Coordinates of N, CA, C and O in Angstrom, one line a residue:
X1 N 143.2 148.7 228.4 CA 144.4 148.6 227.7 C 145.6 149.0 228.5 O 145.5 149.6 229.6
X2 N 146.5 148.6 228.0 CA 148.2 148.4 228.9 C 148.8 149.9 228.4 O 149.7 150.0 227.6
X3 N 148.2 151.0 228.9 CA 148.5 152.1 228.1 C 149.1 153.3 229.1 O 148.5 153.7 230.1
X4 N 150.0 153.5 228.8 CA 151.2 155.1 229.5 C 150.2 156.1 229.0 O 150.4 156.3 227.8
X5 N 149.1 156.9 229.6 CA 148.7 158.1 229.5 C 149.9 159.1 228.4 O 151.0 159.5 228.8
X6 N 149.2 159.4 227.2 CA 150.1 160.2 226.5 C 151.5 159.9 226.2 O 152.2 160.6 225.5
X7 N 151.8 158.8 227.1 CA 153.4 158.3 226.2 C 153.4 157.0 225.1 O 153.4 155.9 225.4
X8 N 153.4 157.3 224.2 CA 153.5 155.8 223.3 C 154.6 155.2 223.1 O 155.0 155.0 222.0
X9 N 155.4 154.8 224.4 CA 157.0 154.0 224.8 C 156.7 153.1 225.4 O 155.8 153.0 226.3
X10 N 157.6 152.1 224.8 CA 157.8 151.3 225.7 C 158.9 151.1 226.4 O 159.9 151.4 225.8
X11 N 159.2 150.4 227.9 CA 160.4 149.9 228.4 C 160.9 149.2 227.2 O 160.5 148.7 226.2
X12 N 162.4 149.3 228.0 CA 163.2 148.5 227.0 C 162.7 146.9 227.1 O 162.8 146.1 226.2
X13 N 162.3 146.5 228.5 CA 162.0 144.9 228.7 C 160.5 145.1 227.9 O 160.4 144.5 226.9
X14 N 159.4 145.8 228.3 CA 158.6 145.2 227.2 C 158.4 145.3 225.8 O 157.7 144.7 225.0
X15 N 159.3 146.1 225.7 CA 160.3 146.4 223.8 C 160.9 144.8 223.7 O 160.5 144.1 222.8
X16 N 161.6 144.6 224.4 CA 162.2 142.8 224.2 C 161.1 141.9 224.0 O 160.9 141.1 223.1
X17 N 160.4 142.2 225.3 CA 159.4 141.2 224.9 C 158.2 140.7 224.3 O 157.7 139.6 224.3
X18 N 157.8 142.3 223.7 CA 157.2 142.0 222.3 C 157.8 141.6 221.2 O 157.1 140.9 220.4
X19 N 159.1 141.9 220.9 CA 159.7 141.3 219.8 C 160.4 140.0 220.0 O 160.6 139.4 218.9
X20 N 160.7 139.5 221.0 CA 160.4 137.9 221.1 C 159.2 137.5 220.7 O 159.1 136.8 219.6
X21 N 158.4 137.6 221.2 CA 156.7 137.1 220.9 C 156.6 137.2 219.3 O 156.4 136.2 218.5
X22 N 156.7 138.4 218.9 CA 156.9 138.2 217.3 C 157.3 137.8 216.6 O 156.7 137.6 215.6
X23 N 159.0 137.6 217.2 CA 159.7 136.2 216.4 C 159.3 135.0 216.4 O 159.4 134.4 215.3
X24 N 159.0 134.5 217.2 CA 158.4 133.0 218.1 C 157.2 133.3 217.1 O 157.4 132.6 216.1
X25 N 156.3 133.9 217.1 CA 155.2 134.2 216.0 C 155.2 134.2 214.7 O 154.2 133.6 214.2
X26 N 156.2 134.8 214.1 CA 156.1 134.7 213.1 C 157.0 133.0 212.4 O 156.5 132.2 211.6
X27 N 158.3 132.9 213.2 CA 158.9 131.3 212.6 C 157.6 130.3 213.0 O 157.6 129.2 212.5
X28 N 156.9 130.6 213.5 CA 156.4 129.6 214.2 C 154.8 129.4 212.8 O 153.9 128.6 212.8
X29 N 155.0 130.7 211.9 CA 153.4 130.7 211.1 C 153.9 131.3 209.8 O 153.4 132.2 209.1
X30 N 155.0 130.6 209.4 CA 156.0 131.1 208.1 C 155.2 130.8 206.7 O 155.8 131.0 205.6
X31 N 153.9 130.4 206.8 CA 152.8 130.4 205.6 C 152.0 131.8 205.4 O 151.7 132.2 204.3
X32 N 151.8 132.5 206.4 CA 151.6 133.6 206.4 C 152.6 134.8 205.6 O 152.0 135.7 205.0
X33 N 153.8 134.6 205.7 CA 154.8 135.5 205.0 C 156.1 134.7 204.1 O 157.3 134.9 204.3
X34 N 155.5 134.1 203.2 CA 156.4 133.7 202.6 C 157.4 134.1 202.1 O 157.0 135.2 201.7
X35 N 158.7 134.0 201.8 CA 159.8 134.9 201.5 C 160.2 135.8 202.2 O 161.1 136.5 201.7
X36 N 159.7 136.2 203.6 CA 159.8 137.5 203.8 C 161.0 136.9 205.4 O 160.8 135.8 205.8
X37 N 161.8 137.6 205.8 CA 162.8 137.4 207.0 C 162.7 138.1 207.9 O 162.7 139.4 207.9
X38 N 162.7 137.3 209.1 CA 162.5 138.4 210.6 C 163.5 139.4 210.2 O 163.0 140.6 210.2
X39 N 164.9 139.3 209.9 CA 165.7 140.4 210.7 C 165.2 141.7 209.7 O 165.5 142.9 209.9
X40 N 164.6 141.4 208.9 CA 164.4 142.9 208.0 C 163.0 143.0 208.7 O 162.7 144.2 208.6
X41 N 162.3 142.5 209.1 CA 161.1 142.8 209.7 C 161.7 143.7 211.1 O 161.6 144.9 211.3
X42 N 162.1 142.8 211.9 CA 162.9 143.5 213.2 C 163.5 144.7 213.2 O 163.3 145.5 214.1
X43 N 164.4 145.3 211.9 CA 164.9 146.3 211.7 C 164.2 147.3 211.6 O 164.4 148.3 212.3
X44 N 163.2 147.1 210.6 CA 162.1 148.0 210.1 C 161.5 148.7 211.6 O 161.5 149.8 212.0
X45 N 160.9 147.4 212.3 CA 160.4 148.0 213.7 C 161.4 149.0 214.9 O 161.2 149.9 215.7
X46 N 162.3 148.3 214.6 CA 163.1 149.4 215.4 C 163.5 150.4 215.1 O 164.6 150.7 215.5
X47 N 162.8 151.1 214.2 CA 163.6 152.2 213.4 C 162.0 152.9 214.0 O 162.0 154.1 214.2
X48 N 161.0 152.3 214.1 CA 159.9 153.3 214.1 C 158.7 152.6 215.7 O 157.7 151.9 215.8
X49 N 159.7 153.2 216.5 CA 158.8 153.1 217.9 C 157.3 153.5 218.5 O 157.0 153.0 219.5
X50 N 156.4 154.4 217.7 CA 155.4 154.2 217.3 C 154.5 153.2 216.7 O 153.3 153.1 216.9
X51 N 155.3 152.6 216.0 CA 154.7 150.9 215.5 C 155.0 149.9 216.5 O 154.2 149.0 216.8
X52 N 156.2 150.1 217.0 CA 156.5 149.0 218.2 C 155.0 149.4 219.5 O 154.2 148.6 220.0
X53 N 155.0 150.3 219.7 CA 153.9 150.5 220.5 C 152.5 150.4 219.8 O 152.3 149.7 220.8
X54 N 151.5 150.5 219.2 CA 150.7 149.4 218.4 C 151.0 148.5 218.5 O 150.1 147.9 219.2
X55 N 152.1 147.6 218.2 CA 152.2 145.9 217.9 C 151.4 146.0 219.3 O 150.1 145.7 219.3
X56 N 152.2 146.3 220.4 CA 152.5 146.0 221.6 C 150.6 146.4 221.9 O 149.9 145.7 222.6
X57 N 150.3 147.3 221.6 CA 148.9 147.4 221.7 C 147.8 146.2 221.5 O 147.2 145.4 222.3
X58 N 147.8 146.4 220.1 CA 147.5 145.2 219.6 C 147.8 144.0 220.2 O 146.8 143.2 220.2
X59 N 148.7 143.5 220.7 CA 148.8 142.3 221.2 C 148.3 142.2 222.9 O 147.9 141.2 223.4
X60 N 148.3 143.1 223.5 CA 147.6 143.4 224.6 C 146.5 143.1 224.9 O 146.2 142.6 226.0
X61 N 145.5 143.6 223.8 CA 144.8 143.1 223.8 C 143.7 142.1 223.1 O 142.5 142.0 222.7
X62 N 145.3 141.0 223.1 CA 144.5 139.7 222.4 C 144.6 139.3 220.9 O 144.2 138.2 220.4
X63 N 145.1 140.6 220.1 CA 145.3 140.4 218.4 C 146.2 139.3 218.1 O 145.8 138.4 217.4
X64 N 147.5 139.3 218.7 CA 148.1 138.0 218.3 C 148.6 138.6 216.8 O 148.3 138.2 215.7
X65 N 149.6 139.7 216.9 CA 149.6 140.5 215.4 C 150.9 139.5 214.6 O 151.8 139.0 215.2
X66 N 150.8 139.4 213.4 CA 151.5 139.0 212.9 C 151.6 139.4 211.3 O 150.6 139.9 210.7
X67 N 152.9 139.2 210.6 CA 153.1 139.3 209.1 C 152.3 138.6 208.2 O 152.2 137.3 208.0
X68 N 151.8 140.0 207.3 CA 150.7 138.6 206.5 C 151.3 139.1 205.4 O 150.7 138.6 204.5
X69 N 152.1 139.7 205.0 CA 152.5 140.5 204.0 C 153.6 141.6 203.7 O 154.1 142.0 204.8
X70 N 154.2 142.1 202.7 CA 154.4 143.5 202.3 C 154.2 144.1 201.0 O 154.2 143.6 199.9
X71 N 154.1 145.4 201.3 CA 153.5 146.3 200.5 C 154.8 146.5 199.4 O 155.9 146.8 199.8
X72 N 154.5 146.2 197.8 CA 155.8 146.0 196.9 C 156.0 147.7 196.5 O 157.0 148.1 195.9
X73 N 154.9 148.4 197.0 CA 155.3 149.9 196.4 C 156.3 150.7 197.7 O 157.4 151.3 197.4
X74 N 156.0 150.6 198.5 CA 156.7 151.1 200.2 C 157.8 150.5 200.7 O 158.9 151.1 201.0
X75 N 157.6 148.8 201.0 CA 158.4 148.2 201.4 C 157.7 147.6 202.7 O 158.2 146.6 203.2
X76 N 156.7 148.2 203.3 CA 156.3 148.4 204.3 C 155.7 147.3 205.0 O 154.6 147.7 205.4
X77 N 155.8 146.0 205.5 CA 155.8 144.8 206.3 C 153.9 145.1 206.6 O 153.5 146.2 206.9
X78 N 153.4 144.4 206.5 CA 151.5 144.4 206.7 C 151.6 143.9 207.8 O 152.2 142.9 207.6
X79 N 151.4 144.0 208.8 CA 150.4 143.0 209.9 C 149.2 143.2 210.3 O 148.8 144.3 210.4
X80 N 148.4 142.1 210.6 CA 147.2 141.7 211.1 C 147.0 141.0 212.2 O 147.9 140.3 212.7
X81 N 145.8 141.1 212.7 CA 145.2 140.4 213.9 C 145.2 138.6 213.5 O 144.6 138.2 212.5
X82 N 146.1 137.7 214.5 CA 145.8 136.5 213.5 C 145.4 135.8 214.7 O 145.4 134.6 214.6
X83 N 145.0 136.3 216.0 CA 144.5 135.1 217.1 C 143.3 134.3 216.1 O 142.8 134.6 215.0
X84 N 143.0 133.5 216.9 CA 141.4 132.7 216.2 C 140.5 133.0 216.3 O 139.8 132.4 215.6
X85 N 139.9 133.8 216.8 CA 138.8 134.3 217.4 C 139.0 136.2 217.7 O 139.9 136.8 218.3
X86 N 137.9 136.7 217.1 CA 138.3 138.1 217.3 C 138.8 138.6 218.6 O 138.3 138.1 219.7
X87 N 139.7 139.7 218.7 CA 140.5 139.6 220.1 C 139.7 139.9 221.3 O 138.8 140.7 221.3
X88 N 140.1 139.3 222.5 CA 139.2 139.4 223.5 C 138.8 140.6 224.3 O 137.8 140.9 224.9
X89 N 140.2 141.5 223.9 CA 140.1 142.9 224.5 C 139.6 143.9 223.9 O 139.7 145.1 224.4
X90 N 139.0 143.7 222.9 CA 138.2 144.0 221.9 C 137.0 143.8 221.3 O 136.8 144.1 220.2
X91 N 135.8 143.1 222.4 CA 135.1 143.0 221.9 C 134.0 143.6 222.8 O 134.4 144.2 223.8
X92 N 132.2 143.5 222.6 CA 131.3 144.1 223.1 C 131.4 145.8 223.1 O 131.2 146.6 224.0
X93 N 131.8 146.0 221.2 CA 131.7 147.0 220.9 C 131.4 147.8 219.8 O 131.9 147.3 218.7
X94 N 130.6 149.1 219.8 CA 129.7 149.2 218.5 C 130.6 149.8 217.3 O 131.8 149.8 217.5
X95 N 130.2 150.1 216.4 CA 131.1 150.8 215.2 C 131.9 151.7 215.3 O 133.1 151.6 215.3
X96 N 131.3 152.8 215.5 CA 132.2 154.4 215.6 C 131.5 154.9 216.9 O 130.8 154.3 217.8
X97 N 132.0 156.1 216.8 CA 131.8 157.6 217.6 C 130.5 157.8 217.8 O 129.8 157.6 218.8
X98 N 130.1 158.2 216.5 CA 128.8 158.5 216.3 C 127.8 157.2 216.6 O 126.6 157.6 216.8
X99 N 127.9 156.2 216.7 CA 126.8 155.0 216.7 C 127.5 155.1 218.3 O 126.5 154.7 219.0
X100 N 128.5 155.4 219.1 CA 128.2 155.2 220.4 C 127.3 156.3 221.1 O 126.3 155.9 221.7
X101 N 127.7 157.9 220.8 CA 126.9 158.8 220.9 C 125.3 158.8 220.8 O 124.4 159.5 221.4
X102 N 125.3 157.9 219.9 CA 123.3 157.6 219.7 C 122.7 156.9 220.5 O 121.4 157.0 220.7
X103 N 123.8 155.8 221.4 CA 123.1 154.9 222.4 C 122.0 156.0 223.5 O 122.4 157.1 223.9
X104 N 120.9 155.7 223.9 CA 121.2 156.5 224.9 C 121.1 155.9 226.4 O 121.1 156.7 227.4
X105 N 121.2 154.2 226.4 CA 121.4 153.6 227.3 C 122.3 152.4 227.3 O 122.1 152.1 226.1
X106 N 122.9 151.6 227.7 CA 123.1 150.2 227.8 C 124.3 150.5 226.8 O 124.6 149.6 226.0
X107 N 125.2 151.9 227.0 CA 126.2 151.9 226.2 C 127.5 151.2 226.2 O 128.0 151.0 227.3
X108 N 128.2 150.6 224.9 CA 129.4 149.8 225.5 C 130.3 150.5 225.5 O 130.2 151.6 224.9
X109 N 131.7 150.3 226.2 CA 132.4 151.1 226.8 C 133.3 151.7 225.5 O 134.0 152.7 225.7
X110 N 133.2 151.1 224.2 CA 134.2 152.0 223.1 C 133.2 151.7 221.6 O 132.2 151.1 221.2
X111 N 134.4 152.4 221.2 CA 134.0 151.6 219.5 C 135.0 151.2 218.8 O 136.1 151.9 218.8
X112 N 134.8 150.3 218.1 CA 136.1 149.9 217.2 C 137.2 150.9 216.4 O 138.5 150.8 216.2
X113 N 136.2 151.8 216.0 CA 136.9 153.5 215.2 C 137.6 153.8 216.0 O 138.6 154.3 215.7
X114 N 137.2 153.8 217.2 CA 137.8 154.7 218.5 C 139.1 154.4 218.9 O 140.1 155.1 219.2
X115 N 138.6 152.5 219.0 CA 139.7 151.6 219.8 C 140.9 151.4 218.7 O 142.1 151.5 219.0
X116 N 140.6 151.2 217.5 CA 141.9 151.1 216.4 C 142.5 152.5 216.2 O 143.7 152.5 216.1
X117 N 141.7 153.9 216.3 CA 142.6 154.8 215.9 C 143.9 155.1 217.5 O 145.0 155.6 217.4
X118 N 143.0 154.5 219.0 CA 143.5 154.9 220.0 C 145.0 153.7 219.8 O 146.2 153.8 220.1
X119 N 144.6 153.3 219.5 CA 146.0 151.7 219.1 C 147.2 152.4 218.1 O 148.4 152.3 218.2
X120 N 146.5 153.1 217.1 CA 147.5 153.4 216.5 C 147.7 152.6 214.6 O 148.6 152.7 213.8
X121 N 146.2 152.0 214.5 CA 146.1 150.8 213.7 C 144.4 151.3 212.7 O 143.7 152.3 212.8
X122 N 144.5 150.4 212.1 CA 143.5 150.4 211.3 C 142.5 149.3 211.4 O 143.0 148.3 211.9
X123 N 140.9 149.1 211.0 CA 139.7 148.3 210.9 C 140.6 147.6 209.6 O 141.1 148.3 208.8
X124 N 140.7 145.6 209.5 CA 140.5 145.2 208.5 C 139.6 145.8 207.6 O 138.6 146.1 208.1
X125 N 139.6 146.1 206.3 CA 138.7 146.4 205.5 C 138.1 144.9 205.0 O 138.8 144.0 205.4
X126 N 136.8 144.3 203.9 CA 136.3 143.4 203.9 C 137.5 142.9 202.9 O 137.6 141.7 203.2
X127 N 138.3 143.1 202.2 CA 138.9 142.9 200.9 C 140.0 141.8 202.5 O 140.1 140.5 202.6
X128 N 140.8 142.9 203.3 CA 141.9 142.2 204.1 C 141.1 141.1 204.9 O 141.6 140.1 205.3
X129 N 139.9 141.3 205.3 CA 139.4 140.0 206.0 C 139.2 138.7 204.9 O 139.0 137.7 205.5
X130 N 139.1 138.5 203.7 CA 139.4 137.6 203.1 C 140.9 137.2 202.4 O 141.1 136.2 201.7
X131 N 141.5 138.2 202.8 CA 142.5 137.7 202.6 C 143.5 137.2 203.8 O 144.6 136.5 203.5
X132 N 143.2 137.5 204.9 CA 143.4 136.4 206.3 C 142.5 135.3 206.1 O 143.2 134.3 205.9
X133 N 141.5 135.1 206.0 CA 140.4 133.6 205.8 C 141.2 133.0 204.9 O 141.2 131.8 204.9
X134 N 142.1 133.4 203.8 CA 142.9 132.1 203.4 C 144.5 132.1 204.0 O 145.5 131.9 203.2
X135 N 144.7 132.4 205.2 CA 146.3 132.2 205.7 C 145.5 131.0 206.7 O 146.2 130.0 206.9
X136 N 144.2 131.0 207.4 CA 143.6 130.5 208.4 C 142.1 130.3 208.2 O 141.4 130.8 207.3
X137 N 141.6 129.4 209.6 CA 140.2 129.7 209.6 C 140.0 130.6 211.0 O 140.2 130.0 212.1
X138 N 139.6 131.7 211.0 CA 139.4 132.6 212.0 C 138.1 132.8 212.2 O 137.6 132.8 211.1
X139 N 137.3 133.0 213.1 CA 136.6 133.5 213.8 C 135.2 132.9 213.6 O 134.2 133.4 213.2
X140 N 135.7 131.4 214.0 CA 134.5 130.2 213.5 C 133.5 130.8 215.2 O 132.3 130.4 215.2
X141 N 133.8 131.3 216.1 CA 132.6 131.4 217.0 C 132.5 133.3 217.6 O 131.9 133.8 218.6
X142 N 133.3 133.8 216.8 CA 132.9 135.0 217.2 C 132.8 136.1 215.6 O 132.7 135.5 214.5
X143 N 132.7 137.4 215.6 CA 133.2 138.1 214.2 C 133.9 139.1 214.5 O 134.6 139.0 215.5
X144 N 134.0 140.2 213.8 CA 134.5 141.4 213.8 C 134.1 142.0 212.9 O 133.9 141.5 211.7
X145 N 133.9 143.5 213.5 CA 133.4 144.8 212.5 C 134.8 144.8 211.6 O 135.8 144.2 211.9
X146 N 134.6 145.7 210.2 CA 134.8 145.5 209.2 C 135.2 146.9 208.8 O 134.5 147.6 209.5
X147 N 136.2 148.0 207.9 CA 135.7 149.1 207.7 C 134.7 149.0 206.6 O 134.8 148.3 205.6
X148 N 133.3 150.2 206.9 CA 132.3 149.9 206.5 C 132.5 151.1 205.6 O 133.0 152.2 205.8
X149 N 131.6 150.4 204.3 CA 131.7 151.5 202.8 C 131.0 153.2 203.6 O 130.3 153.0 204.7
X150 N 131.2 154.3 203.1 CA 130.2 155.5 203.8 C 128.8 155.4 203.6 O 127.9 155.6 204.4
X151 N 128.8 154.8 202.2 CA 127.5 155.1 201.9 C 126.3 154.2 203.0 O 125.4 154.7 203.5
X152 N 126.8 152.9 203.1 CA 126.4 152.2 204.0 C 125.8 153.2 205.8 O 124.8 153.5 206.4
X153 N 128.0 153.5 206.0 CA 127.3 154.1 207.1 C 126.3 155.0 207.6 O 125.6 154.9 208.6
X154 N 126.5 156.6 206.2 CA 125.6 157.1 206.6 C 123.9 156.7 206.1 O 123.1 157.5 205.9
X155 N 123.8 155.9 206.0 CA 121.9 154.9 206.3 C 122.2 154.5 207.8 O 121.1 154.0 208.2
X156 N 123.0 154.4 208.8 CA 122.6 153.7 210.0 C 123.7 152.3 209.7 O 124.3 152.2 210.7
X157 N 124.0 151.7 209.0 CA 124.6 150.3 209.2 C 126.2 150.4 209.4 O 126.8 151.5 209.4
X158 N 126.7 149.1 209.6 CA 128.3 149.3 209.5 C 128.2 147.3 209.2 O 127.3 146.6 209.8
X159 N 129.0 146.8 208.5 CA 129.2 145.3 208.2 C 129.9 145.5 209.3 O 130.2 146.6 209.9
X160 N 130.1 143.4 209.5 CA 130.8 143.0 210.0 C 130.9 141.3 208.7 O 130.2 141.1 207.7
X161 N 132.2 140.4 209.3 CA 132.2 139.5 209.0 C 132.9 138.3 209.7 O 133.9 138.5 210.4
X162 N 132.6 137.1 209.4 CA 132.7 135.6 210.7 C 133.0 134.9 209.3 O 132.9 135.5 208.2
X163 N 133.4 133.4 209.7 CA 133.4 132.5 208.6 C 132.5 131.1 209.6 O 132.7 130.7 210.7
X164 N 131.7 130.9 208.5 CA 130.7 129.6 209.2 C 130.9 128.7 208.2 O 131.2 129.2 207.2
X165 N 130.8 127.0 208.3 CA 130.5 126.6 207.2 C 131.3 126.6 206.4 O 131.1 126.5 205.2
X166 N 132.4 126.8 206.9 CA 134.2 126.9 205.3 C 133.7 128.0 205.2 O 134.7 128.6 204.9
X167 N 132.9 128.6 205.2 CA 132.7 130.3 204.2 C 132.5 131.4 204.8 O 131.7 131.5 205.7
X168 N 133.1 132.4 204.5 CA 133.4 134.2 205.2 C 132.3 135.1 205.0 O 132.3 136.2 204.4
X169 N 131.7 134.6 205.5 CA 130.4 135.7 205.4 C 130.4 137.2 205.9 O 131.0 137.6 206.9
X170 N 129.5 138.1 204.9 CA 129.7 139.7 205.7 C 127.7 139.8 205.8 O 126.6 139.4 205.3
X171 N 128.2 140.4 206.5 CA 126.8 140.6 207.2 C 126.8 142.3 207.6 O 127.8 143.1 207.5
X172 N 125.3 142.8 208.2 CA 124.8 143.8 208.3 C 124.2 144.4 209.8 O 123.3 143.7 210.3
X173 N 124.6 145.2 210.2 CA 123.8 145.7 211.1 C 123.7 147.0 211.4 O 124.1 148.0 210.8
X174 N 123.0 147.1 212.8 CA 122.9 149.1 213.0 C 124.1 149.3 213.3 O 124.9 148.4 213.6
X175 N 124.6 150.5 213.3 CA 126.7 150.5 213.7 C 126.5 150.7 215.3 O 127.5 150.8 216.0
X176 N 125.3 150.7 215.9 CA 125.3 151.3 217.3 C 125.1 149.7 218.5 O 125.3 149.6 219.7
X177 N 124.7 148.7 217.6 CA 124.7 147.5 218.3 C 125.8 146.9 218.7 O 126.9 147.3 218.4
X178 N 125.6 146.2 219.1 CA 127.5 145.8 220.1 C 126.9 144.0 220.9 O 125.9 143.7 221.5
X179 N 127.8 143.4 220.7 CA 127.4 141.7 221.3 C 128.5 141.2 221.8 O 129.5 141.3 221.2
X180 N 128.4 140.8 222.7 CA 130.1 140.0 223.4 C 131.0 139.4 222.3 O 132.2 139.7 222.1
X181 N 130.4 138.6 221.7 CA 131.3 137.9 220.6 C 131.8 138.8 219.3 O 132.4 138.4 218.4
X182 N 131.3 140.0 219.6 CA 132.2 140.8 218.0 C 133.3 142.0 218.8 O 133.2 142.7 219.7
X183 N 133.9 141.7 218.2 CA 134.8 143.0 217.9 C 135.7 143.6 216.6 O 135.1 143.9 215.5
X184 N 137.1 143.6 216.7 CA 137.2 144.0 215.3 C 139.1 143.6 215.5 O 139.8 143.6 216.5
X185 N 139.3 143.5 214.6 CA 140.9 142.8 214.0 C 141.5 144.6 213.1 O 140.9 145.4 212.4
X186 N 142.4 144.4 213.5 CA 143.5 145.5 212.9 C 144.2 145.0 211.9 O 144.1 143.8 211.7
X187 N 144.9 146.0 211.3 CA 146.2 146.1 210.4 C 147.1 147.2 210.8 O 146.6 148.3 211.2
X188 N 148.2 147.0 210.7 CA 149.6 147.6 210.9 C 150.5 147.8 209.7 O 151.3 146.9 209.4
X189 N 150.5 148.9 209.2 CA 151.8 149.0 208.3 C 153.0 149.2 209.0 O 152.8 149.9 210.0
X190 N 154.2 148.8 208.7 CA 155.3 149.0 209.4 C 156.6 149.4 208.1 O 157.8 149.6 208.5

């Protein structure tokens, strides 16, 4: 990741030019946020440089973040991971901490718990990954981990979910397995 050791700033030029990219992003996918207007989006971000650094995370590696929403009790602008395909700097990675800790060979280099809290972001939960499968069709050749219920995790598992077939499937596995093609999609409150 594109990351300042313990500083979460950005230059003023890559402050510019994440929020270009975002504009260009969002006019460009205005089914995603209906009613909703860049410059109150843009404001919001610039009031909280911590989120600008996330986007900028997030888009680093591959999320492609964009407005899918806002929150009617906060005010608070939603974003999500909207590339097509789970992001690429994010993937060949197991669930959490704990399911990396258990490997005890052939470990992958993070985990999604790890890599979203290090971002600054959150795991889609299953509820927000169907509610991106109808802005788009995402992640027809790869998936993404999911936040997984506890009860689930502690037995050993963590979901994940892909859409095949028109349909958004969640699926099951050990949280410690990891495959090139998964990783995992964020959310951003702003």
């Amino acid at each position: 990741m594109d990351k300042m050791k313990g500083n979460k700033k950005l230059s003023p030029e890559q402050r510019e030019e994440l929020l270009r990219t975002l504009k260009s992003r969002f006019e460009k996918n205005m089914n995603r946020h209906k009613g909703l207007e860049w410059a109150k989006v843009q404001a919001r971000l610039e009031a909280q440089s911590e989120k600008i650094w996330s986007l900028h995370e997030m888009e680093a590696t591959g999320g492609e973040p964009d407005v899918v929403g806002q929150d009617k009790k906060t005010g608070e602008y939603v974003f999500y991971d909207c590339s097509a395909e789970t992001p690429k700097g994010r993937r060949s990675i197991c669930y959490d901490r704990a399911a990396l800790d258990a490997r005890k060979e052939f470990k992958p280099k993070s985990s999604a718990m790890d890599m979203a809290s290090e971002m600054g972001s959150e795991l889609l939960t299953e509820e927000q990954y169907r509610e991106l499968q109808k802005l788009g069709n995402f992640d027809a050749k790869t998936s993404s981990w999911v936040k997984t219920p506890p009860e689930i995790r502690k037995l050993g598992g963590a979901i994940f979910c892909d859409r095949r077939y028109g349909t958004v499937f969640v699926y099951h596995n050990g949280a410690e397995s990891y495959y090139a093609v998964r990783g995992f999609r964020s959310s951003l409150k702003v």
